[in-house]
Short mmCIF file of C-alpha atoms in Angstrom, two decimals:
data_model
loop_
_atom_site.label_atom_id
_atom_site.label_comp_id
_atom_site.label_asym_id
_atom_site.label_seq_id
_atom_site.Cartn_x
_atom_site.Cartn_y
_atom_site.Cartn_z
CA UNK A 1 15.62 -4.83 -19.31
CA UNK A 2 13.04 -2.05 -19.35
CA UNK A 3 12.58 0.73 -21.90
CA UNK A 4 10.26 3.68 -21.42
CA UNK A 5 10.42 4.57 -25.11
CA UNK A 6 12.92 4.28 -27.98
CA UNK A 7 15.59 6.30 -26.18
CA UNK A 8 15.34 5.85 -22.39
CA UNK A 9 15.87 2.43 -20.86
CA UNK A 10 17.50 0.39 -18.12
CA UNK A 11 19.15 -2.98 -17.89
CA UNK A 12 20.04 -4.92 -14.75
CA UNK A 13 22.59 -7.65 -14.28
CA UNK A 14 25.79 -8.99 -12.83
CA UNK A 15 29.25 -7.99 -14.02
CA UNK A 16 32.31 -10.26 -14.30
CA UNK A 17 33.43 -9.73 -10.67
CA UNK A 18 30.03 -10.66 -9.20
CA UNK A 19 28.85 -7.13 -8.49
CA UNK A 20 25.40 -6.09 -9.60
CA UNK A 21 24.73 -3.27 -12.01
CA UNK A 22 21.95 -1.04 -13.24
CA UNK A 23 22.79 0.67 -16.52
CA UNK A 24 20.69 3.51 -17.95
CA UNK A 25 20.61 4.98 -21.44
CA UNK A 26 18.92 8.14 -22.66
CA UNK A 27 20.02 7.87 -26.29
CA UNK A 28 18.67 4.50 -27.38
CA UNK A 29 21.62 2.48 -26.13
CA UNK A 30 24.49 4.42 -27.72
CA UNK A 31 25.77 5.48 -24.28
CA UNK A 32 25.12 3.97 -20.85
CA UNK A 33 25.65 5.23 -17.29
CA UNK A 34 26.10 2.42 -14.80
CA UNK A 35 25.60 2.17 -11.05
CA UNK A 36 27.32 -0.78 -9.35
CA UNK A 37 26.12 -2.70 -6.29
CA UNK A 38 27.71 -5.34 -4.08
CA UNK A 39 25.00 -7.89 -5.02
CA UNK A 40 23.67 -9.08 -8.36
CA UNK A 41 20.66 -7.12 -9.60
CA UNK A 42 18.28 -9.32 -11.57
CA UNK A 43 14.78 -7.94 -11.98
CA UNK A 44 13.55 -4.46 -12.81
CA UNK A 45 10.04 -3.04 -13.18
CA UNK A 46 8.55 0.42 -13.66
CA UNK A 47 4.86 0.62 -12.76
CA UNK A 48 4.94 4.36 -13.55
CA UNK A 49 7.40 6.43 -15.54
CA UNK A 50 8.97 7.88 -12.42
CA UNK A 51 8.69 5.00 -9.94
CA UNK A 52 10.72 1.85 -10.49
CA UNK A 53 11.97 -1.14 -8.54
CA UNK A 54 14.95 -3.47 -8.94
CA UNK A 55 15.68 -6.67 -7.03
CA UNK A 56 18.71 -8.86 -6.52
CA UNK A 57 20.80 -11.13 -4.36
CA UNK A 58 20.69 -11.20 -0.56
CA UNK A 59 17.21 -9.68 -0.43
CA UNK A 60 18.21 -6.44 -2.14
CA UNK A 61 15.38 -4.17 -3.27
CA UNK A 62 16.09 -0.80 -4.85
CA UNK A 63 13.59 1.98 -5.58
CA UNK A 64 13.82 5.00 -7.87
CA UNK A 65 11.50 7.96 -8.21
CA UNK A 66 13.37 9.67 -11.07
CA UNK A 67 13.18 7.17 -13.97
CA UNK A 68 16.24 5.30 -12.75
CA UNK A 69 18.73 8.14 -12.40
CA UNK A 70 19.18 7.45 -8.69
CA UNK A 71 18.25 4.44 -6.56
CA UNK A 72 17.72 3.92 -2.83
CA UNK A 73 17.57 0.73 -0.80
CA UNK A 74 14.35 -0.58 0.66
CA UNK A 75 14.12 -3.19 3.39
CA UNK A 76 12.88 -6.52 2.10
CA UNK A 77 12.93 -8.48 5.33
CA UNK A 78 14.51 -11.41 3.45
CA UNK A 79 18.03 -12.56 2.73
CA UNK A 80 16.94 -14.77 -0.17
CA UNK A 81 18.20 -14.05 -3.67
CA UNK A 82 15.41 -12.15 -5.38
CA UNK A 83 14.91 -12.69 -9.11
CA UNK A 84 11.95 -10.73 -10.40
CA UNK A 85 9.56 -7.95 -9.48
CA UNK A 86 6.18 -6.84 -10.78
CA UNK A 87 3.97 -3.95 -9.70
CA UNK A 88 0.45 -2.78 -10.40
CA UNK A 89 0.18 0.55 -12.22
CA UNK A 90 -0.35 2.38 -8.91
CA UNK A 91 3.28 1.65 -7.85
CA UNK A 92 1.94 0.53 -4.46
CA UNK A 93 0.89 -3.10 -4.96
CA UNK A 94 3.75 -5.38 -5.94
CA UNK A 95 5.18 -8.89 -5.83
CA UNK A 96 8.82 -10.03 -5.66
CA UNK A 97 9.87 -13.66 -6.15
CA UNK A 98 13.11 -15.34 -5.14
CA UNK A 99 14.99 -18.50 -4.21
CA UNK A 100 13.29 -21.20 -2.18
CA UNK A 101 9.81 -20.09 -3.15
CA UNK A 102 10.15 -16.71 -1.44
CA UNK A 103 7.31 -14.38 -2.40
CA UNK A 104 7.26 -10.86 -1.01
CA UNK A 105 4.17 -8.71 -1.32
CA UNK A 106 3.64 -5.01 -0.65
CA UNK A 107 0.59 -2.78 -0.73
CA UNK A 108 2.44 0.44 0.07
CA UNK A 109 5.24 0.54 -2.50
CA UNK A 110 7.60 -1.16 -0.10
CA UNK A 111 7.84 1.85 2.13
CA UNK A 112 8.11 1.19 5.82
CA UNK A 113 4.98 1.79 7.76
CA UNK A 114 5.12 5.01 9.66
CA UNK A 115 5.84 4.59 13.32
CA UNK A 116 2.58 5.27 15.04
CA UNK A 117 2.56 8.10 17.48
CA UNK A 118 1.83 6.85 20.93
CA UNK A 119 -1.78 7.37 21.86
CA UNK A 120 -1.85 9.49 24.94
CA UNK A 121 -3.23 7.58 27.87
CA UNK A 122 -5.90 9.63 29.50
CA UNK A 123 -4.92 10.45 32.99
CA UNK A 124 -7.55 10.10 35.61
CA UNK A 125 -8.31 13.47 37.00
CA UNK A 126 -9.66 13.22 40.50
CA UNK A 127 -12.95 14.98 41.01
CA UNK A 128 -12.51 18.43 42.41
CA UNK A 129 -12.25 18.45 46.13
CA UNK A 130 -14.05 21.19 47.93
CA UNK A 131 -11.62 23.59 49.43
CA UNK A 132 -12.37 23.77 53.11
CA UNK A 133 -13.47 27.20 54.09
CA UNK A 134 -13.14 28.26 57.62
CA UNK A 135 -16.47 28.17 59.33
CA UNK A 136 -17.00 31.42 61.10
CA UNK A 137 -17.13 30.96 64.81
CA UNK A 138 -20.35 32.39 66.08
CA UNK A 139 -19.78 35.38 68.19
CA UNK A 140 -20.89 34.89 71.65
CA UNK A 141 -22.87 37.64 73.00
CA UNK A 142 -22.32 38.21 76.56
CA UNK A 143 -25.32 37.19 78.58
CA UNK A 144 -26.57 40.24 80.34
CA UNK A 145 -25.89 39.98 84.00
CA UNK A 146 -28.67 40.74 86.29
CA UNK A 147 -28.11 44.07 87.80
CA UNK A 148 -28.04 44.07 91.45
CA UNK A 149 -31.10 45.54 92.86
CA UNK A 150 -30.30 48.47 95.05
CA UNK A 151 -31.09 47.86 98.70
CA UNK A 152 -33.90 49.81 100.16
#
């Protein structure tokens, strides 16, 4: 269970048919809106007012950024039943514990690391090759022919 103040709070749990549930109140518990999940939801934590996390069976981790109105799945990388979650006040550094001694740790709020853009491989550019220029053919000058000497 987690309450932000005297009126807004959340509770996590398992209902009679084995489904998990997150119930939210905005009027101090008089009325509740409930979201159901196919696995039990056991632990809930809100490191900031907006950002919260819930954990449950089969490695389920849920994240909210709107004080628990809506939740989205995060990948845990585990199929263990998760029981509790705790985060530092920055909503980035957190720990989840579960069955069999499973401990999951995040330093980025559980968000997947961005896929790195491939680093372009520099292509080897061959050095410029001199463009062959036609070599001018020297003009041959006709060799002057000896003039015949007139006979005397």
